[in-house]
Tab-separated table of C-alpha atoms and ligand atoms in Angstrom:
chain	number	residue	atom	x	y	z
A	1	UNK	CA	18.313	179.390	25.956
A	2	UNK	CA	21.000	176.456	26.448
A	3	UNK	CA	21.292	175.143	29.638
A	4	UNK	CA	24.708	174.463	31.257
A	5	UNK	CA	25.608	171.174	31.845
A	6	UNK	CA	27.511	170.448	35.067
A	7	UNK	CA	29.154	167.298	34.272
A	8	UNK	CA	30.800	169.033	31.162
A	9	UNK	CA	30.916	172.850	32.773
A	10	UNK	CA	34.828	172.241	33.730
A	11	UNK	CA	35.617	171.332	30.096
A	12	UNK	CA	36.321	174.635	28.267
A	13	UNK	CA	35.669	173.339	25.210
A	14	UNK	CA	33.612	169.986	24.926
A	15	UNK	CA	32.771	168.430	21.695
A	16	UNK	CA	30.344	165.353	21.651
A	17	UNK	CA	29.589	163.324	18.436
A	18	UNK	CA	29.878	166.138	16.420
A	19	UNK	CA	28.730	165.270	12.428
A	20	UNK	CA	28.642	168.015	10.187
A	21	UNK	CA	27.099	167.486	6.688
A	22	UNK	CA	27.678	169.562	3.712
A	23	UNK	CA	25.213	170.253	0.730
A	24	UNK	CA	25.958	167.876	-2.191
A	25	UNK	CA	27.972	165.553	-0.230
A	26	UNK	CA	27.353	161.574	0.300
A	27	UNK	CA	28.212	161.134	3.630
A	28	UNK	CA	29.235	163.938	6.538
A	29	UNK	CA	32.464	166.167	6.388
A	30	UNK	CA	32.878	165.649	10.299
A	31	UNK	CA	31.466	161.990	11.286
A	32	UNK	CA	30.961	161.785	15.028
A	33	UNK	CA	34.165	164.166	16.153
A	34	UNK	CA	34.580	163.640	20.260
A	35	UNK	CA	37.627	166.382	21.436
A	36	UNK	CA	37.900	167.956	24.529
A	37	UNK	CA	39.862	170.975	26.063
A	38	UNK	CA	40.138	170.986	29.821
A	39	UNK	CA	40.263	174.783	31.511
A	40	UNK	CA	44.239	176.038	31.200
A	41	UNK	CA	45.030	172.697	29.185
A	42	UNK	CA	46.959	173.345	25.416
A	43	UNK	CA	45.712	170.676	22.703
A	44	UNK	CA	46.675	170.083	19.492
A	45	UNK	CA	44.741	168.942	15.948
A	46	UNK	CA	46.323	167.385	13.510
A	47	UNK	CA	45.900	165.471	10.306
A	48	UNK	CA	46.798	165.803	6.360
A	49	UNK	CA	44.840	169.024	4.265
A	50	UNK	CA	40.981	168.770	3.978
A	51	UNK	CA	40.498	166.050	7.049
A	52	UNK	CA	38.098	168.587	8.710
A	53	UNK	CA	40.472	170.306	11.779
A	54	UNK	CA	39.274	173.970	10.450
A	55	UNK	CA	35.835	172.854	10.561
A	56	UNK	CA	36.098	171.090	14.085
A	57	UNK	CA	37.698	174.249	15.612
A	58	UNK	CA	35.215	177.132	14.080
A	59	UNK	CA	32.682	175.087	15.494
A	60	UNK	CA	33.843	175.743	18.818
A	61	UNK	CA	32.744	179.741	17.708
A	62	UNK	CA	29.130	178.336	15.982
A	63	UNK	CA	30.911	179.361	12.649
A	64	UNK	CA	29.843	176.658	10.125
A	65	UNK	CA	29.398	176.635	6.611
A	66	UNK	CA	26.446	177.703	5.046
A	67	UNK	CA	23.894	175.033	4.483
A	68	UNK	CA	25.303	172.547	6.761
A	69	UNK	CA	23.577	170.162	8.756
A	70	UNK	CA	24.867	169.579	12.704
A	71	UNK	CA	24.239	166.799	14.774
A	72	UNK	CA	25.828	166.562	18.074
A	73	UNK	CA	27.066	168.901	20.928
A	74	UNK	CA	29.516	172.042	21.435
A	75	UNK	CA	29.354	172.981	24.603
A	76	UNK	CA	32.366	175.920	25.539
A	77	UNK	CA	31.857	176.406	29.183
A	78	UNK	CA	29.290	173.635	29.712
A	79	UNK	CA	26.801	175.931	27.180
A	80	UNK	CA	26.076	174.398	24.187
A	81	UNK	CA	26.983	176.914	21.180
A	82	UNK	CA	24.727	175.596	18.152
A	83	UNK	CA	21.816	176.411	20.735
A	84	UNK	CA	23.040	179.940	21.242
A	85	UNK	CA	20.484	182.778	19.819
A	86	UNK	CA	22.066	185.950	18.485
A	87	UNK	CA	23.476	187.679	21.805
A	88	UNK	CA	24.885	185.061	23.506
A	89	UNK	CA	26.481	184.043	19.922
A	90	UNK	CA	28.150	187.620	20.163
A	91	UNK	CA	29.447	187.505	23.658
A	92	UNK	CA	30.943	183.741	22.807
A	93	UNK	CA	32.823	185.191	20.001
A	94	UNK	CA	33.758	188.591	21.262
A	95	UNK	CA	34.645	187.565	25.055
A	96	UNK	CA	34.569	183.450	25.607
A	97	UNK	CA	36.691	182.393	22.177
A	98	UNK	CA	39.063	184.709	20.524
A	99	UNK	CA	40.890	182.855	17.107
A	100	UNK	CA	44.344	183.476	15.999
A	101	UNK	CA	44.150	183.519	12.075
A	102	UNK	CA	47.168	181.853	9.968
A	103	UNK	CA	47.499	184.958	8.498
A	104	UNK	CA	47.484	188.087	10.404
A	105	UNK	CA	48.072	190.718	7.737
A	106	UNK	CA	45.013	189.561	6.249
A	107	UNK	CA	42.839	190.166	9.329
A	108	UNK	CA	44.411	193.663	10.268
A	109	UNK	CA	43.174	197.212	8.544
A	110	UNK	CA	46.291	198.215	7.522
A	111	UNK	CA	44.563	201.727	7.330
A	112	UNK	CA	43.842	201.596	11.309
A	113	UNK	CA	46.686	201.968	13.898
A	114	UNK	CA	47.558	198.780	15.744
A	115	UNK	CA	46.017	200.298	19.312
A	116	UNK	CA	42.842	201.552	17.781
A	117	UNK	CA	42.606	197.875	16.411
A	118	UNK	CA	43.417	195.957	19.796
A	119	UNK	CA	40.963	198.825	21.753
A	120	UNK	CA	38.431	198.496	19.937
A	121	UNK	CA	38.415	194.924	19.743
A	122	UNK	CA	36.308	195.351	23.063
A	123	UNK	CA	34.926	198.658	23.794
A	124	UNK	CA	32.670	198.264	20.765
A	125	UNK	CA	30.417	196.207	23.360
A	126	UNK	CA	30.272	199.272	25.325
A	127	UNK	CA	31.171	196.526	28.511
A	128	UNK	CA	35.146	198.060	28.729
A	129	UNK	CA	36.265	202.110	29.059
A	130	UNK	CA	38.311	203.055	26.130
A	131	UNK	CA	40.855	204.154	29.112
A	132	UNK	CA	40.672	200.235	30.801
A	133	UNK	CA	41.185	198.823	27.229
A	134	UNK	CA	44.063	200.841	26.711
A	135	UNK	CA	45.758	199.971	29.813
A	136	UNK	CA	44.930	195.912	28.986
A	137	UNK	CA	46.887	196.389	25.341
A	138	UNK	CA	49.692	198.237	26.885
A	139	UNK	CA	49.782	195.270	29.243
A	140	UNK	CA	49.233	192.539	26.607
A	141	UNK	CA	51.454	194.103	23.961
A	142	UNK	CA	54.605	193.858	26.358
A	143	UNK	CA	53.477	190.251	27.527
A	144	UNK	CA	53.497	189.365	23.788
A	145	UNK	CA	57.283	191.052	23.947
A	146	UNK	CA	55.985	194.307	21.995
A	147	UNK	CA	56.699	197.815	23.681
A	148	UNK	CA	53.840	200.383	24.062
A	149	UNK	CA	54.684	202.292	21.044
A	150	UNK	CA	53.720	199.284	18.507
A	151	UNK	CA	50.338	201.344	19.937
A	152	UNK	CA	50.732	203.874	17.235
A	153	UNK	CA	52.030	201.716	14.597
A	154	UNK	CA	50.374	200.898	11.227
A	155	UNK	CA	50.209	196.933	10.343
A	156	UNK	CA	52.587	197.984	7.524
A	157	UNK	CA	54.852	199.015	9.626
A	158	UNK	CA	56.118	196.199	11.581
A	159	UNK	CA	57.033	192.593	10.249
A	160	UNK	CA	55.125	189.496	10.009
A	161	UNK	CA	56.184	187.696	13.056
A	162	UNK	CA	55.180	190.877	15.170
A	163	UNK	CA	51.846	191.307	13.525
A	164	UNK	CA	51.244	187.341	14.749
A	165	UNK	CA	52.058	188.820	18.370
A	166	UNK	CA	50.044	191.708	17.788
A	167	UNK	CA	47.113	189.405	16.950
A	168	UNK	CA	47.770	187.287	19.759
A	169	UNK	CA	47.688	190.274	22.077
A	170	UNK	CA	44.443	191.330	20.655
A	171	UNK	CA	42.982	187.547	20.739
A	172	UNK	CA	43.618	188.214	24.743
A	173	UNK	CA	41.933	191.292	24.988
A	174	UNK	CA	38.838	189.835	26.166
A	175	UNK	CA	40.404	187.414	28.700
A	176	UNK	CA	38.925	184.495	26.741
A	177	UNK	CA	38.615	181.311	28.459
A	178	UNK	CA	39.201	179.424	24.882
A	179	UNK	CA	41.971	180.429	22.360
A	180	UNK	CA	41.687	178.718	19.259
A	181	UNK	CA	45.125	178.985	16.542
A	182	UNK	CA	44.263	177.748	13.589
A	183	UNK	CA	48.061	177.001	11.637
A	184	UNK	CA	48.939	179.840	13.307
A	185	UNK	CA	52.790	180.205	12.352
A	186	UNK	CA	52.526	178.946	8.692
A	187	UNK	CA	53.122	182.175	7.184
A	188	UNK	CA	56.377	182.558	9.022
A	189	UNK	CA	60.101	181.896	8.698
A	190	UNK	CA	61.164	178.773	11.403
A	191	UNK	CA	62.786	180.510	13.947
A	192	UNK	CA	59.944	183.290	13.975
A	193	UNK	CA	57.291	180.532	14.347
A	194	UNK	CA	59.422	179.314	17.388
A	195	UNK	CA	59.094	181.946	18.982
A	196	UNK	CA	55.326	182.807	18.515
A	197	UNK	CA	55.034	178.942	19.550
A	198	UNK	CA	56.875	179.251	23.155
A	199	UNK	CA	54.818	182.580	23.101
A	200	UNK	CA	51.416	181.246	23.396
A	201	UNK	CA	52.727	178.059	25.745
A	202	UNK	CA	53.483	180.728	28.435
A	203	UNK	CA	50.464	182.871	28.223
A	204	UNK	CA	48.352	180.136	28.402
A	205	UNK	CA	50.020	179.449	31.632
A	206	UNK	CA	50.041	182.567	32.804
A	207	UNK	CA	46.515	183.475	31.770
A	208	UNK	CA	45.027	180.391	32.525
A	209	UNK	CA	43.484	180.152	28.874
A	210	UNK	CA	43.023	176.414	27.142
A	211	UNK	CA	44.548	176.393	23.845
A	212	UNK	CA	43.193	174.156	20.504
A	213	UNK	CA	45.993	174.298	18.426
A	214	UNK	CA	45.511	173.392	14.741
A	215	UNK	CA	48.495	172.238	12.557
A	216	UNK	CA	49.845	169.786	9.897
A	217	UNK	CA	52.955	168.672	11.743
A	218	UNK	CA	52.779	165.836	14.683
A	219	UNK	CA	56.030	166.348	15.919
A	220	UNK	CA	55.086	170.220	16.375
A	221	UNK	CA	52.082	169.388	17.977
A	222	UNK	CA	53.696	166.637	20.159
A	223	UNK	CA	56.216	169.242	21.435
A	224	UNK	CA	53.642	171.751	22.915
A	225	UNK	CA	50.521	170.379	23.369
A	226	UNK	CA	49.267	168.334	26.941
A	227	UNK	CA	47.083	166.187	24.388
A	228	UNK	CA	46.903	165.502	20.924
A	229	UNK	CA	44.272	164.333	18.759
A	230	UNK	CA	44.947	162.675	15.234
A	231	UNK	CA	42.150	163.316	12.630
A	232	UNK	CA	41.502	161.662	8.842
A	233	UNK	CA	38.833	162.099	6.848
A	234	UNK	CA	35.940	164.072	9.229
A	235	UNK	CA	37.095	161.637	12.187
A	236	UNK	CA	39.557	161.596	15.365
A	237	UNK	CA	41.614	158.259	14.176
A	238	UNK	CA	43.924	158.471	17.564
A	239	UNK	CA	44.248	160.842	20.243
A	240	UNK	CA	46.576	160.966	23.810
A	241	UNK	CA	49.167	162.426	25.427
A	242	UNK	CA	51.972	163.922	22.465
A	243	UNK	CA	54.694	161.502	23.610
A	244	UNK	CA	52.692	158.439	24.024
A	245	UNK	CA	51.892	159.033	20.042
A	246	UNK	CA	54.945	159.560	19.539
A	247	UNK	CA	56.224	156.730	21.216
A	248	UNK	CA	54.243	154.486	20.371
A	249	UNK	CA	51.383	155.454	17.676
A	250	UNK	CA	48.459	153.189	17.973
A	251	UNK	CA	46.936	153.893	14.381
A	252	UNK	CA	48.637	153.216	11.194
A	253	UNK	CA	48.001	156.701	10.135
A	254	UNK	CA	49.727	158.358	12.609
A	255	UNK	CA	52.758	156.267	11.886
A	256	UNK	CA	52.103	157.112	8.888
A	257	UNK	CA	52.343	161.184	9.534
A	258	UNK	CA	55.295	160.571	11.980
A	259	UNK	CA	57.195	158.748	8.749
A	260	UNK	CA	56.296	161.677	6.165
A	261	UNK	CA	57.110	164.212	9.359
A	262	UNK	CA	60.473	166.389	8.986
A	263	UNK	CA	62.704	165.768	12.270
A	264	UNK	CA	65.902	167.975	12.833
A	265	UNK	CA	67.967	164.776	13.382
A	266	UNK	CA	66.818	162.819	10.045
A	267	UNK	CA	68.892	163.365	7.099
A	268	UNK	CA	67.195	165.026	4.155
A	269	UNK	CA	65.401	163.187	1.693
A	270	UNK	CA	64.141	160.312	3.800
A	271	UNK	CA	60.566	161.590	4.173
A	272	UNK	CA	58.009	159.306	2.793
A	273	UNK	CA	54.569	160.929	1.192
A	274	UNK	CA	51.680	158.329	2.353
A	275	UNK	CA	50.533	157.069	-1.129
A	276	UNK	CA	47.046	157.254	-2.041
A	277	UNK	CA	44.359	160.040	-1.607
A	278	UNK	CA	41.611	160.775	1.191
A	279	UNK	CA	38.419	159.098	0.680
A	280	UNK	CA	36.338	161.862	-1.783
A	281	UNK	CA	33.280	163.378	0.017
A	282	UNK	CA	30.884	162.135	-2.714
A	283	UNK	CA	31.277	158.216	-1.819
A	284	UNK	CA	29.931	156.663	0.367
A	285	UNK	CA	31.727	154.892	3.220
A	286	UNK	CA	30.874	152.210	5.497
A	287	UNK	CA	34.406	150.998	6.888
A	288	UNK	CA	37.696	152.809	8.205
A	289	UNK	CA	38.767	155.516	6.416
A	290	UNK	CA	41.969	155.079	5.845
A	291	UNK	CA	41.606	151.558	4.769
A	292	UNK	CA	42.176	151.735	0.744
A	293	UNK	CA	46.000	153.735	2.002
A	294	UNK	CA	46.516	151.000	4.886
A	295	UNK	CA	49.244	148.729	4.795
A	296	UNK	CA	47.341	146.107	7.616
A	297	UNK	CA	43.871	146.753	6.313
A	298	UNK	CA	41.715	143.716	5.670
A	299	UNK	CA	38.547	142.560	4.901
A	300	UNK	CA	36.529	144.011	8.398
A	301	UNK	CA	38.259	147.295	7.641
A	302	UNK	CA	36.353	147.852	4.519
A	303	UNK	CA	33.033	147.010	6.078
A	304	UNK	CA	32.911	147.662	9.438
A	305	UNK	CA	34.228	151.645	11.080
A	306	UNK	CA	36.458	150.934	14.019
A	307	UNK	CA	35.512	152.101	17.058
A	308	UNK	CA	38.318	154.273	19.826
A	309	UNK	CA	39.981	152.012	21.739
A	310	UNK	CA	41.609	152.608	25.092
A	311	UNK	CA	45.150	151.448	25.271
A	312	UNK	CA	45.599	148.959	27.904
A	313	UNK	CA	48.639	150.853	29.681
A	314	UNK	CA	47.476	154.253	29.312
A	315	UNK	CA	43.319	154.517	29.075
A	316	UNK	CA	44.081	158.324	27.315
A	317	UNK	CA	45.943	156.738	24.675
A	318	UNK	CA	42.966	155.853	22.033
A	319	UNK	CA	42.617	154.311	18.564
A	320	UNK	CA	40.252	153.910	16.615
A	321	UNK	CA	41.673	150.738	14.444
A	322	UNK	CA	40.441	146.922	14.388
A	323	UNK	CA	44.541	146.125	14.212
A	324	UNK	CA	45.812	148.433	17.077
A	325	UNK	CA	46.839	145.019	18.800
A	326	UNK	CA	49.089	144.478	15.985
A	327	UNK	CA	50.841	147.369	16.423
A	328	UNK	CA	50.871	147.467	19.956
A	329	UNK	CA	53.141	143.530	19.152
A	330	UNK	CA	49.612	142.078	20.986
A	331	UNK	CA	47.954	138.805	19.229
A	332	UNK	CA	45.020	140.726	17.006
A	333	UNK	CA	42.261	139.378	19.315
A	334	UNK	CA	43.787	139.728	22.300
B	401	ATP	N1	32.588	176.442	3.408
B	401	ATP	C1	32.734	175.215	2.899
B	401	ATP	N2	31.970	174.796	1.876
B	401	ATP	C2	32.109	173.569	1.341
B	401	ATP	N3	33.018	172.668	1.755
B	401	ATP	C3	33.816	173.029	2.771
B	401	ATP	C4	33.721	174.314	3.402
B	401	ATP	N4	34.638	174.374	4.378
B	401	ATP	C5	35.271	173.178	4.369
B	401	ATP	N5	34.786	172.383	3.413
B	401	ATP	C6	35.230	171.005	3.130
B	401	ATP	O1	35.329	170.333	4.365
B	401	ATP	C7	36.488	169.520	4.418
B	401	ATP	C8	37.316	169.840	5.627
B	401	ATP	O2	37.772	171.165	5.528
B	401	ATP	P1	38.681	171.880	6.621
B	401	ATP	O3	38.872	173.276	6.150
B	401	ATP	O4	38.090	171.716	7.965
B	401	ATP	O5	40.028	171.033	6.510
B	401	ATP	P2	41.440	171.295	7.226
B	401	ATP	O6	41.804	170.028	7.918
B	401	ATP	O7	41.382	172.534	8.022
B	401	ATP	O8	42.411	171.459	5.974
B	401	ATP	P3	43.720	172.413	5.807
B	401	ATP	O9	44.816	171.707	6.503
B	401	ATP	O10	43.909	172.464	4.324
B	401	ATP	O11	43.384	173.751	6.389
B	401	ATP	C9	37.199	169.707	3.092
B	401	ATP	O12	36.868	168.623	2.266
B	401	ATP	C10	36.633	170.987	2.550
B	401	ATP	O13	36.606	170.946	1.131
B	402	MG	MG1	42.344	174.344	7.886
């Protein structure tokens, strides 16, 4: 049994020097990830393909790959999750944490009519009537701006952006007290994604649920999220309030991210690609990560991993960079 934790019990989701290593790897996938989602709060993950944000939010759920080794703590509800046995693994995942897929057609039965799919979703247990769980997707499907009859529809039957709404609907069913998107409106057209985006902002508010939100683009996650954290190669490299990074990033990789970032305003063709590659799994590494792709790395940044730093105006704004102080226009060893 894991014991709840009452210092961390207000924290939906609470992640404490999480390391995660892989079989055949030199050095962990995740290296001491620290990320926290307060109760009703919406917080964002972001970072470049392969820097471990999948990985950080499925373990939230206890769903790891095979073979991998954990170190650390995942508490949702002050409960730590890798200590869970089998039942209370199964109410986490069918009750406590619901996940919104990127891709929705790929998670439906198109065989199955869309009510069957969201009723069942929780009178399997046997812990809702089939009659209640109706009544909750009726509810949910016109919160998520469907009508009842999408009920009786097949996922072939309705379009992409609805199926996200349908899934999103279904991800409620069980009142969770964690929803976790992961890239959630990748597979669809702009204005669509807008939509599911403002979506999920106002039934988080209205249902009181905290919200990890996993994407690729900062200024995205800097436009919906209370908090954002900024992760490279298995680490958080910054994280604080969206505007704050925005405003003034503290690492040289989110600058980096916020140059190669599409804004509406920019003209076309300005975007720069940050040169260089991620640091491969099978090396060894005993500085910063981003060091070999940094424009103000030097010598202590190859030997020596930075620890998070607090900003000195705003103690939520953190970086985890031996030159922050240049960037913040401070002498280095100030
Ligand atoms: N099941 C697995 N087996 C082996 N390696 C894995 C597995 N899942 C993830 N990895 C590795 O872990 C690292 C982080 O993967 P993860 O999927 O968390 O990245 P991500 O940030 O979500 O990337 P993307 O933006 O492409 O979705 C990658 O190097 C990936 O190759
Ligand atoms: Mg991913």
């Amino acid at each position: 049994m894991s014991s709840v934790d009452p210092i961390t019990s207000t924290r939906t989701l609470d992640i404490q020097g999480l390391r995660i290593t892989l079989p055949g790897t030199a050095r962990p996938v995740l290296d001491g990830v620290d990320l926290h989602v307060a109760a009703g709060e919406t917080v964002a993950l972001v970072g470049e393909s392969g820097s471990g944000k999948t990985l950080t939010s499925r373990s939230a759920l206890n769903l790891l790959p095979p073979g991998a080794t954990v170190e650390g703590a995942v508490r949702v509800g002050g409960q730590d999750v890798l200590t869970m046995d089998a039942d209370q693994l199964r109410a986490l995942r069918t009750s406590t944490v619901a996940m919104i897929f990127q891709d929705p057609r790929a998670a439906l039965n198109p065989l199955r009519r869309i009510g069957d799919f969201l009723v069942e979703s929780v009178t399997l247990s046997g812990s809702t009537s089939r009659s209640d769980a109706t009544a909750r997707a009726v509810e949910l499907l016109k919160a998520v701006g469907l009508g009842a009859s999408a009920l009786h529809k097949y996922p072939g039957q309705v379009s992409g952006g609805m199926l996200q709404r349908v899934m999103i609907a279904a991800a409620l069913m069980g009142d969770p007290a964690l929803l976790l998107a992961d890239e959630p409106t990748t597979a669809l057209d702009v204005t669509t994604q807008a939509e599911v985006i403002a979506l999920l902002a106002e039934l988080r508010e209205r249902f009181g649920t905290g919200l990890l939100f996993v994407t690729h683009d900062l200024g995205l996650a800097a436009a919906i999220s209370d908090r954002v954290y900024v992760m490279y190669a298995g680490r958080i490299v910054e994280s604080g309030p969206g505007q704050a990074l925005f405003a003034q990033p503290r690492h040289p990789y989110t600058t980096a991210l916020l140059a190669s970032t599409p804004r509406l305003e920019a003209p076309v063709g300005r975007l720069a690609a940050i040169e260089g590659q991620p640091p491969d799994l099978r090396q060894e590494l005993n500085g910063c990560p981003f060091a070999a792709r940094c424009p103000l790395a030097t010598e202590v940044c190859d030997v020596q991993a930075p620890e998070p730093l607090q900003a000195p105006a705003l103690p939520s704004h953190q970086a985890a960079c031996h030159h922050t102080g240049r960037l913040e226009g401070r002498p280095v060893d100030a």
